[in-house]
Amino acid sequence: DTAVSQTPKYLVTQMGNDKSIKCEQNLGHDTMYWYKQDSKKFLKIMFSYNNKELIINETVPNRFSPKSPDKAHLNLHINSLELGDSAVYFCASSYEGARGRETQYFGPGTRLLVL
Amino acid sequence: AQRVTQPEKLLSVFKGAPVELKCNYSYSGSPELFWYVQYSRQRLQLLLRHISRESIKGFTADLNKGETSFHLKKPFAQEEDSAMYYCALQGSSASKIIFGSGTRLSIRP
């Protein structure tokens, strides 16, 4: 009954590899997000999808490509991994309330370590 | 431009002492302000939002538009309050949420 789930929880890989992180939410929300939390705990938005459409695309290298097959899923594919990609990646979702997009519900995070 | 500033990276107080985590924002309109908390090895979760005017786990935050601040306060800190706290701002309904850089709160016994 987990609201926002991510797989895998941990990912250790070599530089240059391609990897994917999956995210699913069962809250019926229409908006999903990817955030990156670096080693200094700074949290920055990367992408946001609303009903499978990309609405926010921050200054992120194009090695990062999000994909939303349906509004309950938002996956993140990373090509040619670099050392600086090591971070915790959080998925989140929110619904459209009367005052706009409401509270963000976060997944448990995926710890990516690039060696 | 939208900006959220949390001037303290680390705040350490004794158990039972009052706590105030500072948050200042920059936004030209009427923003939505939030406090999110991340306990050790757990997911980020909403603590409170200004529009609810609630007290959650003894914490309160008042939006001060004149000072553009949304400081988080608790009169008596508890050890379980130790966590990372993020202040966040959302502008118009279509805009993203901007997070501050976070403040690590450490409660000493």
GROMACS .gro file of C-alpha atoms in nm:
model
  224
    1ASP     CA    1   0.000   0.000   0.000
    2THR     CA    2   0.304   0.223  -0.046
    3ALA     CA    3   0.199   0.557  -0.192
    4VAL     CA    4   0.509   0.642  -0.398
    5SER     CA    5   0.757   0.367  -0.464
    6GLN     CA    6   1.093   0.366  -0.639
    7THR     CA    7   1.315   0.087  -0.762
    8PRO     CA    8   1.592   0.017  -0.704
    9LYS     CA    9   1.668   0.159  -0.359
   10TYR     CA   10   2.041   0.135  -0.417
   11LEU     CA   11   2.231   0.143  -0.742
   12VAL     CA   12   2.607   0.105  -0.769
   13THR     CA   13   2.749   0.116  -1.118
   14GLN     CA   14   3.053   0.200  -1.324
   15MET     CA   15   3.114   0.526  -1.503
   16GLY     CA   16   2.988   0.519  -1.861
   17ASN     CA   17   2.704   0.274  -1.795
   18ASP     CA   18   2.337   0.339  -1.868
   19LYS     CA   19   2.085   0.287  -1.590
   20SER     CA   20   1.715   0.341  -1.517
   21ILE     CA   21   1.522   0.424  -1.203
   22LYS     CA   22   1.151   0.350  -1.187
   23CYS     CA   23   0.881   0.532  -0.996
   24GLU     CA   24   0.519   0.444  -0.938
   25GLN     CA   25   0.245   0.618  -0.741
   26ASN     CA   26  -0.091   0.473  -0.645
   27LEU     CA   27  -0.240   0.796  -0.515
   28GLY     CA   28  -0.421   0.890  -0.834
   29HIS     CA   29  -0.212   1.206  -0.865
   30ASP     CA   30  -0.173   1.370  -1.201
   31THR     CA   31   0.169   1.525  -1.155
   32MET     CA   32   0.500   1.350  -1.092
   33TYR     CA   33   0.850   1.482  -1.035
   34TRP     CA   34   1.214   1.382  -1.017
   35TYR     CA   35   1.445   1.554  -0.771
   36LYS     CA   36   1.818   1.520  -0.713
   37GLN     CA   37   1.961   1.548  -0.362
   38ASP     CA   38   2.336   1.595  -0.366
   39SER     CA   39   2.593   1.512  -0.100
   40LYS     CA   40   2.530   1.843   0.072
   41LYS     CA   41   2.159   1.755   0.097
   42PHE     CA   42   2.063   2.026  -0.150
   43LEU     CA   43   1.735   1.928  -0.318
   44LYS     CA   44   1.675   2.036  -0.676
   45ILE     CA   45   1.393   1.961  -0.915
   46MET     CA   46   1.491   1.796  -1.242
   47PHE     CA   47   1.168   1.716  -1.424
   48SER     CA   48   0.795   1.726  -1.381
   49TYR     CA   49   0.521   1.551  -1.577
   50ASN     CA   50   0.152   1.629  -1.569
   51ASN     CA   51  -0.074   1.363  -1.721
   52LYS     CA   52   0.220   1.215  -1.913
   53GLU     CA   53   0.329   1.552  -2.052
   54LEU     CA   54   0.659   1.715  -1.963
   55ILE     CA   55   0.593   2.050  -1.793
   56ILE     CA   56   0.918   2.124  -1.613
   57ASN     CA   57   1.260   2.050  -1.753
   58GLU     CA   58   1.534   2.213  -1.553
   59THR     CA   59   1.890   2.260  -1.669
   60VAL     CA   60   1.975   1.894  -1.666
   61PRO     CA   61   2.223   1.722  -1.903
   62ASN     CA   62   2.043   1.550  -2.187
   63ARG     CA   63   2.196   1.225  -2.067
   64PHE     CA   64   1.895   1.226  -1.834
   65SER     CA   65   1.572   1.130  -2.005
   66PRO     CA   66   1.244   1.092  -1.819
   67LYS     CA   67   0.963   0.877  -1.954
   68SER     CA   68   0.604   0.864  -1.839
   69PRO     CA   69   0.415   0.567  -1.989
   70ASP     CA   70   0.105   0.663  -1.790
   71LYS     CA   71   0.024   0.911  -1.520
   72ALA     CA   72   0.105   0.663  -1.242
   73HIS     CA   73   0.461   0.604  -1.361
   74LEU     CA   74   0.761   0.826  -1.420
   75ASN     CA   75   1.091   0.659  -1.500
   76LEU     CA   76   1.433   0.817  -1.525
   77HIS     CA   77   1.693   0.685  -1.766
   78ILE     CA   78   2.051   0.802  -1.738
   79ASN     CA   79   2.302   0.747  -2.017
   80SER     CA   80   2.679   0.749  -1.988
   81LEU     CA   81   2.685   0.786  -1.613
   82GLU     CA   82   2.943   1.023  -1.464
   83LEU     CA   83   3.091   1.046  -1.116
   84GLY     CA   84   2.897   1.367  -1.052
   85ASP     CA   85   2.569   1.183  -1.102
   86SER     CA   86   2.617   1.015  -0.765
   87ALA     CA   87   2.331   1.138  -0.549
   88VAL     CA   88   1.996   1.038  -0.406
   89TYR     CA   89   1.716   1.067  -0.659
   90PHE     CA   90   1.367   1.125  -0.526
   91CYS     CA   91   1.045   1.076  -0.712
   92ALA     CA   92   0.739   1.268  -0.595
   93SER     CA   93   0.378   1.320  -0.693
   94SER     CA   94   0.108   1.575  -0.624
   95TYR     CA   95  -0.251   1.641  -0.722
   96GLU     CA   96  -0.413   1.949  -0.864
   97GLY     CA   97  -0.611   2.108  -0.585
   98ALA     CA   98  -0.820   2.420  -0.568
   99ARG     CA   99  -0.507   2.626  -0.506
  100GLY     CA  100  -0.298   2.455  -0.771
  101ARG     CA  101  -0.058   2.170  -0.714
  102GLU     CA  102  -0.076   2.061  -0.357
  103THR     CA  103   0.147   1.871  -0.117
  104GLN     CA  104   0.427   1.668  -0.266
  105TYR     CA  105   0.443   1.301  -0.170
  106PHE     CA  106   0.792   1.164  -0.195
  107GLY     CA  107   0.926   0.821  -0.267
  108PRO     CA  108   1.195   0.661  -0.048
  109GLY     CA  109   1.475   0.769  -0.279
  110THR     CA  110   1.728   0.582  -0.491
  111ARG     CA  111   2.091   0.610  -0.382
  112LEU     CA  112   2.304   0.611  -0.693
  113LEU     CA  113   2.678   0.564  -0.661
  114VAL     CA  114   2.890   0.590  -0.973
  115LEU     CA  115   3.239   0.443  -0.943
  116ALA     CA  116   1.291   3.534  -0.940
  117GLN     CA  117   1.166   3.281  -0.688
  118ARG     CA  118   1.413   3.199  -0.416
  119VAL     CA  119   1.408   3.032  -0.076
  120THR     CA  120   1.688   3.100   0.170
  121GLN     CA  121   1.761   2.897   0.480
  122PRO     CA  122   2.060   3.074   0.633
  123GLU     CA  123   2.153   2.800   0.882
  124LYS     CA  124   2.302   2.476   0.756
  125LEU     CA  125   2.311   2.332   1.105
  126LEU     CA  126   2.120   2.419   1.418
  127SER     CA  127   2.204   2.243   1.742
  128VAL     CA  128   1.994   2.294   2.056
  129PHE     CA  129   1.944   2.115   2.384
  130LYS     CA  130   1.638   1.905   2.450
  131GLY     CA  131   1.365   2.122   2.600
  132ALA     CA  132   1.502   2.444   2.450
  133PRO     CA  133   1.304   2.649   2.198
  134VAL     CA  134   1.376   2.598   1.830
  135GLU     CA  135   1.350   2.840   1.541
  136LEU     CA  136   1.451   2.742   1.189
  137LYS     CA  137   1.472   3.045   0.964
  138CYS     CA  138   1.330   3.070   0.616
  139ASN     CA  139   1.317   3.376   0.394
  140TYR     CA  140   1.173   3.387   0.048
  141SER     CA  141   1.171   3.604  -0.259
  142TYR     CA  142   0.853   3.612  -0.467
  143SER     CA  143   0.654   3.897  -0.614
  144GLY     CA  144   0.306   3.752  -0.570
  145SER     CA  145   0.130   3.549  -0.301
  146PRO     CA  146   0.320   3.226  -0.252
  147GLU     CA  147   0.235   2.897  -0.091
  148LEU     CA  148   0.492   2.812   0.174
  149PHE     CA  149   0.570   2.467   0.309
  150TRP     CA  150   0.802   2.298   0.555
  151TYR     CA  151   0.917   1.948   0.468
  152VAL     CA  152   1.111   1.719   0.701
  153GLN     CA  153   1.346   1.431   0.629
  154TYR     CA  154   1.428   1.205   0.923
  155SER     CA  155   1.741   0.994   0.901
  156ARG     CA  156   1.721   0.746   0.612
  157GLN     CA  157   1.354   0.826   0.551
  158ARG     CA  158   1.168   0.992   0.272
  159LEU     CA  159   1.093   1.360   0.264
  160GLN     CA  160   0.748   1.436   0.399
  161LEU     CA  161   0.532   1.740   0.452
  162LEU     CA  162   0.547   1.884   0.801
  163LEU     CA  163   0.313   2.177   0.755
  164ARG     CA  164   0.196   2.440   0.509
  165HIS     CA  165   0.107   2.797   0.585
  166ILE     CA  166  -0.242   2.779   0.442
  167SER     CA  167  -0.342   2.507   0.691
  168ARG     CA  168  -0.242   2.710   0.995
  169GLU     CA  169  -0.189   2.387   1.186
  170SER     CA  170   0.052   2.284   1.457
  171ILE     CA  171   0.217   1.956   1.367
  172LYS     CA  172   0.433   1.773   1.624
  173GLY     CA  173   0.439   2.096   1.820
  174PHE     CA  174   0.579   2.296   1.528
  175THR     CA  175   0.419   2.613   1.394
  176ALA     CA  176   0.513   2.852   1.117
  177ASP     CA  177   0.366   3.192   1.044
  178LEU     CA  178   0.389   3.358   0.707
  179ASN     CA  179   0.516   3.713   0.749
  180LYS     CA  180   0.465   3.888   0.418
  181GLY     CA  181   0.627   4.208   0.537
  182GLU     CA  182   0.951   4.032   0.624
  183THR     CA  183   0.901   3.765   0.354
  184SER     CA  184   0.969   3.499   0.614
  185PHE     CA  185   0.821   3.164   0.714
  186HIS     CA  186   1.020   3.062   1.017
  187LEU     CA  187   0.951   2.725   1.182
  188LYS     CA  188   0.919   2.726   1.558
  189LYS     CA  189   0.876   2.485   1.845
  190PRO     CA  190   0.875   2.592   2.209
  191PHE     CA  191   1.036   2.276   2.352
  192ALA     CA  192   1.262   2.063   2.135
  193GLN     CA  193   1.254   1.684   2.160
  194GLU     CA  194   1.524   1.439   2.056
  195GLU     CA  195   1.302   1.292   1.787
  196ASP     CA  196   1.292   1.632   1.616
  197SER     CA  197   1.648   1.577   1.493
  198ALA     CA  198   1.617   1.578   1.113
  199MET     CA  199   1.676   1.777   0.797
  200TYR     CA  200   1.419   2.052   0.744
  201TYR     CA  201   1.343   2.211   0.409
  202CYS     CA  202   1.144   2.526   0.351
  203ALA     CA  203   0.969   2.533   0.014
  204LEU     CA  204   0.778   2.784  -0.195
  205GLN     CA  205   0.526   2.743  -0.471
  206GLY     CA  206   0.415   3.039  -0.676
  207SER     CA  207   0.142   3.017  -0.937
  208SER     CA  208  -0.047   2.693  -0.980
  209ALA     CA  209   0.159   2.591  -1.280
  210SER     CA  210   0.494   2.658  -1.125
  211LYS     CA  211   0.737   2.424  -0.963
  212ILE     CA  212   0.818   2.408  -0.597
  213ILE     CA  213   1.147   2.569  -0.498
  214PHE     CA  214   1.324   2.417  -0.200
  215GLY     CA  215   1.566   2.592   0.030
  216SER     CA  216   1.907   2.439   0.091
  217GLY     CA  217   1.788   2.275   0.413
  218THR     CA  218   1.876   2.305   0.781
  219ARG     CA  219   1.994   2.011   0.982
  220LEU     CA  220   1.842   2.025   1.329
  221SER     CA  221   2.029   1.836   1.597
  222ILE     CA  222   1.877   1.801   1.942
  223ARG     CA  223   2.125   1.731   2.218
  224PRO     CA  224   2.011   1.530   2.521
   0.00000   0.00000   0.00000
